[in-house]
């Protein structure tokens, strides 16, 4: 039987519509600041897409473009200003930064309550501790695509252990009661590990590395990979046709995880706005905040 194709475009569109409806009911418009340093063409496209998607759901965006030669102190000062700006609910510094800048120091300075990328150590710690916080967007998207898949007690194999994708996905699946194996480039017998998976998440960055014969019949496959081949084609980390012949459900590339990332950024911004403003009114505890009790 052919695999069910998990339509990330449709799920992302539904999520954007939901965020738009919730924003419309707020009585104010959440603010998202995106900091773009340098003139990397791919980053500029991402930032434009984020801007358009945010405006589409009623989130006010402010894009701060800084030249590639920006000094570390100037970038840190920009982040501080955004931290202190009450109109800004979410701050996203587009990565990667030019090589002379200290990415870690910049991320560490972002107010955890506004860290819509979920990369600040406070949010990373909260996620891995099973506490509420802002979680990274792509992993959130991965988990949303698994909606309806029974995860309790399921064997999940995550291939790739990056801080951006693999590790947070593993933490989220653990919180959802899956039994998680986190595989990486040093994993022995990766193929055998994959074959045991009820749910396989590929986040490797190697075109079509996961083959159909690596899968158990009926596995659910989420392909995070985005790889541009020499002939211009875009493929995932999973050999799609082979795997679709074996899997119960699978995400395509493009049109799977990709569209979820920006939709989850919008949801994170909305969540951050609601949580921070509620905190500021002292009506609830500050679940996302580290700076005051
Ligand atoms: P990284 O390069 O940061 O991490 C790759 C991971 O894959 C590492 O943990 C690495 O292991 C592991 N790996 C590499 N080669 C092998 C191998 N032969 N066998 C097993 N594991 C291996 O990549 P990211 O996590 O940032 O991204 C992964 C993919 O997802 C990329 O294609 C990227 O473009 C895509 N992506 C897509 C997004 C989206 O919105 N859809 C967002 C972010 C990423 P080790 O740790 O041992 O080096």
Coordinates of C-alpha atoms and ligand atoms in Angstrom, one line a residue:
X1 CA 0.0 0.0 0.0
X2 CA 1.3 3.4 -0.9
X3 CA 2.4 5.6 2.0
X4 CA 0.2 8.5 3.2
X5 CA 1.9 11.7 2.1
X6 CA 2.0 14.1 5.1
X7 CA 1.2 17.5 3.5
X8 CA 3.3 20.0 5.4
X9 CA 2.0 22.9 3.2
X10 CA -1.6 22.1 4.2
X11 CA -0.8 21.7 7.9
X12 CA 1.3 24.9 7.9
X13 CA -1.6 26.8 6.2
X14 CA -4.0 25.6 8.8
X15 CA -1.6 26.6 11.6
X16 CA -1.1 30.1 10.1
X17 CA -4.9 30.5 9.9
X18 CA -5.2 29.5 13.5
X19 CA -2.5 31.9 14.6
X20 CA -4.2 34.7 12.5
X21 CA -7.5 34.0 14.2
X22 CA -5.9 34.1 17.7
X23 CA -3.9 37.3 16.9
X24 CA -7.2 38.9 15.7
X25 CA -8.7 38.2 19.1
X26 CA -5.8 39.7 21.1
X27 CA -6.7 43.4 20.9
X28 CA -3.0 44.2 20.1
X29 CA -0.6 43.0 17.5
X30 CA 2.5 41.0 18.6
X31 CA 5.8 42.3 17.4
X32 CA 8.6 40.3 15.8
X33 CA 12.1 41.7 15.3
X34 CA 14.4 40.0 12.8
X35 CA 18.0 40.9 12.8
X36 CA 19.9 40.3 9.6
X37 CA 23.6 40.9 9.5
X38 CA 25.4 40.9 6.1
X39 CA 24.0 40.3 2.6
X40 CA 23.9 36.5 2.4
X41 CA 21.3 35.9 -0.4
X42 CA 19.7 32.8 1.1
X43 CA 19.3 34.6 4.5
X44 CA 17.7 37.6 2.8
X45 CA 15.1 35.3 1.1
X46 CA 14.3 33.6 4.4
X47 CA 13.9 36.9 6.1
X48 CA 11.6 38.2 3.4
X49 CA 9.5 35.1 3.7
X50 CA 9.3 35.4 7.4
X51 CA 8.3 39.1 7.1
X52 CA 5.5 38.2 4.6
X53 CA 4.2 35.3 6.7
X54 CA 4.2 37.4 9.8
X55 CA 2.3 40.3 8.2
X56 CA -0.2 37.7 6.8
X57 CA -1.2 36.7 10.3
X58 CA -1.3 40.2 11.8
X59 CA 2.1 40.1 13.5
X60 CA 4.1 43.4 13.1
X61 CA 7.6 42.8 11.9
X62 CA 10.6 44.9 12.2
X63 CA 13.6 43.9 10.2
X64 CA 16.9 45.3 11.3
X65 CA 19.5 45.1 8.5
X66 CA 23.1 45.5 9.6
X67 CA 26.2 45.6 7.3
X68 CA 28.4 42.5 7.2
X69 CA 31.2 44.5 9.0
X70 CA 29.0 45.2 12.0
X71 CA 31.1 44.9 15.2
X72 CA 30.1 42.5 18.0
X73 CA 29.4 45.3 20.4
X74 CA 27.0 47.0 18.0
X75 CA 25.1 43.7 17.4
X76 CA 24.9 43.1 21.2
X77 CA 23.6 46.7 21.6
X78 CA 20.9 46.0 19.0
X79 CA 19.8 42.9 20.9
X80 CA 19.7 44.8 24.2
X81 CA 17.5 47.5 22.6
X82 CA 15.1 44.9 21.4
X83 CA 15.1 43.1 24.7
X84 CA 14.0 46.4 26.3
X85 CA 11.4 47.4 23.7
X86 CA 7.9 46.6 25.0
X87 CA 6.5 46.4 21.4
X88 CA 8.7 43.5 20.6
X89 CA 7.6 40.1 21.6
X90 CA 9.9 37.9 19.6
X91 CA 13.6 38.4 18.6
X92 CA 15.2 36.3 15.9
X93 CA 18.8 36.8 14.8
X94 CA 19.2 35.2 11.4
X95 CA 21.9 32.6 11.5
X96 CA 24.6 32.0 10.5
X97 CA 26.3 35.3 11.4
X98 CA 29.4 36.5 9.6
X99 CA 32.5 34.6 10.9
X100 CA 33.9 37.5 13.0
X101 CA 30.8 37.6 15.2
X102 CA 30.4 35.4 18.3
X103 CA 27.0 33.7 17.6
X104 CA 26.8 32.1 21.1
X105 CA 27.2 35.5 22.9
X106 CA 24.5 37.0 20.8
X107 CA 22.0 34.2 21.4
X108 CA 22.8 34.2 25.1
X109 CA 21.9 37.9 25.3
X110 CA 18.4 37.5 23.9
X111 CA 15.7 37.7 26.5
X112 CA 14.6 34.1 26.9
X113 CA 11.0 35.4 27.0
X114 CA 11.5 36.8 23.5
X115 CA 13.7 33.9 22.1
X116 CA 11.3 32.7 19.4
X117 CA 14.1 30.6 17.9
X118 CA 14.3 28.6 21.2
X119 CA 18.1 28.6 21.2
X120 CA 18.8 30.5 24.4
X121 CA 20.3 28.1 27.0
X122 CA 17.3 28.8 29.4
X123 CA 14.9 27.6 26.7
X124 CA 17.1 24.7 25.8
X125 CA 17.3 23.6 29.4
X126 CA 13.6 24.0 29.9
X127 CA 12.9 21.8 26.8
X128 CA 15.3 19.1 27.9
X129 CA 13.9 19.3 31.5
X130 CA 10.3 18.9 30.3
X131 CA 9.4 22.4 31.4
X132 CA 7.3 25.0 29.4
X133 CA 9.3 27.4 27.3
X134 CA 10.0 28.5 23.8
X135 CA 11.1 25.6 21.6
X136 CA 12.9 25.7 18.3
X137 CA 10.6 26.1 15.3
X138 CA 11.6 23.2 13.0
X139 CA 11.4 20.6 15.8
X140 CA 8.0 22.0 16.7
X141 CA 7.0 21.6 13.1
X142 CA 8.2 18.0 13.0
X143 CA 6.1 17.1 16.1
X144 CA 3.0 18.8 14.7
X145 CA 3.4 16.7 11.5
X146 CA 3.2 13.6 13.7
X147 CA -0.2 14.6 15.0
X148 CA -2.4 11.5 14.9
X149 CA 0.5 9.1 15.0
X150 CA 0.6 7.1 18.1
X151 CA 3.8 8.0 19.9
X152 CA 3.3 6.6 23.4
X153 CA 5.7 3.7 23.7
X154 CA 6.7 3.9 20.0
X155 CA 10.3 3.4 19.0
X156 CA 11.5 6.7 17.5
X157 CA 14.9 7.1 15.8
X158 CA 16.2 10.6 15.2
X159 CA 19.1 10.6 12.8
X160 CA 21.2 13.8 13.5
X161 CA 21.9 15.4 16.8
X162 CA 22.3 19.1 16.0
X163 CA 21.2 21.7 18.6
X164 CA 18.9 23.1 16.0
X165 CA 17.0 20.0 15.0
X166 CA 18.0 16.5 16.2
X167 CA 18.4 17.1 19.9
X168 CA 15.2 19.2 20.4
X169 CA 13.2 16.7 18.3
X170 CA 14.5 13.9 20.6
X171 CA 13.5 15.8 23.7
X172 CA 10.1 16.5 22.4
X173 CA 9.4 12.9 21.4
X174 CA 10.7 11.8 24.8
X175 CA 8.2 14.1 26.4
X176 CA 5.5 12.6 24.2
X177 CA 6.4 9.1 25.7
X178 CA 8.2 7.7 22.7
X179 CA 11.3 5.6 23.3
X180 CA 13.9 7.6 21.5
X181 CA 17.3 6.7 19.9
X182 CA 19.4 9.7 18.9
X183 CA 21.7 8.6 16.1
X184 CA 24.6 10.5 14.6
X185 CA 27.7 10.1 12.5
X186 CA 29.4 7.9 15.1
X187 CA 26.4 5.5 15.5
X188 CA 27.3 1.9 14.8
X189 CA 25.0 0.0 12.4
X190 CA 22.8 3.0 11.7
X191 CA 20.8 0.9 9.2
X192 CA 19.8 -1.6 11.9
X193 CA 18.9 1.3 14.3
X194 CA 16.7 2.8 11.6
X195 CA 15.0 -0.6 10.8
X196 CA 13.8 -0.8 14.4
X197 CA 12.0 2.6 14.1
X198 CA 8.2 3.0 14.3
X199 CA 8.9 6.7 13.6
X200 CA 12.1 7.9 11.8
X201 CA 13.2 11.5 11.8
X202 CA 16.0 12.3 9.4
X203 CA 17.9 15.5 10.0
X204 CA 21.3 14.8 8.6
X205 CA 22.0 17.1 5.6
X206 CA 23.0 14.2 3.3
X207 CA 20.9 13.8 0.2
X208 CA 18.8 10.6 0.1
X209 CA 21.0 8.9 2.7
X210 CA 18.2 6.9 4.3
X211 CA 17.2 4.1 1.9
X212 CA 13.9 2.2 1.6
X213 CA 15.6 -1.1 2.8
X214 CA 16.6 0.7 6.0
X215 CA 12.9 1.0 7.0
X216 CA 10.5 -1.3 8.8
X217 CA 7.2 -1.8 6.9
X218 CA 4.7 0.7 8.2
X219 CA 7.2 3.2 9.7
X220 CA 6.3 6.9 9.7
X221 CA 9.1 9.0 8.2
X222 CA 9.7 12.7 8.7
X223 CA 12.4 14.1 6.4
X224 CA 13.9 17.4 7.7
X225 CA 16.7 17.5 5.2
X226 CA 16.9 20.1 2.5
X227 CA 19.6 19.4 0.0
X228 CA 20.2 21.1 -3.4
X229 CA 21.7 18.7 -5.9
X230 CA 24.1 19.7 -8.7
X231 CA 21.3 19.5 -11.2
X232 CA 19.2 22.0 -9.2
X233 CA 16.8 19.5 -7.7
X234 CA 15.8 19.8 -4.1
X235 CA 15.9 16.5 -2.1
X236 CA 15.7 15.4 1.5
X237 CA 17.8 13.1 3.6
X238 CA 15.5 10.2 2.7
X239 CA 15.3 8.4 -0.7
X240 CA 11.7 9.4 -1.1
X241 CA 10.3 6.9 -3.7
X242 CA 12.0 3.9 -2.1
X243 CA 10.9 4.9 1.4
X244 CA 7.3 5.8 0.3
X245 CA 7.0 2.2 -1.0
X246 CA 7.7 0.8 2.5
X247 CA 6.5 3.5 4.9
X248 CA 2.9 4.0 6.3
X249 CA 3.3 7.8 6.0
X250 CA 6.1 10.1 4.8
X251 CA 6.8 13.8 4.3
X252 CA 7.8 15.0 0.9
X253 CA 10.7 17.5 0.2
X254 CA 9.8 20.2 -0.6
X255 CA 6.4 20.6 1.0
X256 CA 6.9 18.6 4.2
X257 CA 8.8 20.1 7.2
X258 CA 10.0 23.2 5.3
X259 CA 6.7 25.1 5.4
X260 CA 6.2 24.2 9.1
X261 CA 9.2 26.1 10.3
X262 CA 7.9 29.6 9.6
X263 CA 4.4 28.7 10.7
X264 CA 5.8 27.6 14.0
X265 CA 7.9 30.8 14.3
X266 CA 4.6 32.7 14.0
X267 CA 3.0 30.5 16.7
X268 CA 6.1 31.0 18.9
X269 CA 5.8 34.8 18.5
X270 CA 2.1 34.6 19.5
X271 CA 2.9 32.4 22.5
X272 CA 5.7 34.7 23.6
X273 CA 3.5 37.7 23.3
X274 CA 0.7 36.2 25.4
X275 CA 3.1 34.8 28.0
X276 CA 5.2 37.9 28.4
X277 CA 2.3 40.4 28.5
X278 CA 0.5 38.2 31.1
X279 CA 3.7 38.1 33.1
X280 CA 4.0 41.9 32.9
X281 CA 0.6 42.2 34.3
X282 CA 1.7 39.9 37.1
X283 CA -1.4 37.8 36.5
X284 CA 0.6 34.7 36.1
X285 CA 4.0 33.4 36.9
X286 CA 6.7 34.1 34.3
X287 CA 6.9 30.7 32.7
X288 CA 9.3 31.8 29.9
X289 CA 11.2 34.5 31.8
X290 CA 14.5 34.3 33.6
X291 CA 15.0 37.9 34.5
X292 CA 12.5 38.4 37.2
X293 CA 10.6 36.0 39.4
Ligands
LIG1 P1 23.9 19.7 11.1 O1 24.9 19.6 10.0 O2 24.1 20.7 12.2 O3 23.8 18.2 11.8 C1 23.8 17.1 11.0 C2 23.7 15.9 11.9 O4 23.7 14.7 11.1 C3 24.9 15.8 12.9 O5 24.5 15.4 14.2 C4 25.8 14.7 12.3 O6 26.4 13.8 13.2 C5 24.7 13.8 11.6 N1 25.3 13.1 10.5 C6 26.1 13.5 9.5 N2 26.4 12.6 8.7 C7 25.9 11.4 9.2 C8 25.9 10.1 8.8 N3 26.6 9.7 7.7 N4 25.3 9.2 9.5 C9 24.6 9.6 10.6 N5 24.5 10.8 11.0 C10 25.2 11.8 10.3 O7 22.5 19.8 10.3 P2 21.1 20.4 10.8 O8 20.6 19.6 11.9 O9 21.2 21.9 11.0 O10 20.2 20.1 9.5 C11 20.0 18.8 9.1 C12 19.2 18.9 7.7 O11 18.0 19.5 8.0 C13 19.9 19.7 6.7 O12 19.6 19.2 5.4 C14 19.3 21.1 6.8 O13 19.3 21.8 5.5 C15 17.9 20.7 7.1 N6 17.1 21.7 7.9 C16 15.8 22.0 7.4 C17 15.1 22.9 8.1 C18 13.7 23.1 7.6 O14 13.1 24.1 7.9 N7 13.1 22.1 7.0 C19 15.6 23.7 9.2 C20 16.9 23.3 9.6 C21 17.7 22.3 9.0 P3 27.6 14.4 14.2 O15 26.9 15.2 15.3 O16 28.2 13.1 14.7 O17 28.5 15.2 13.3

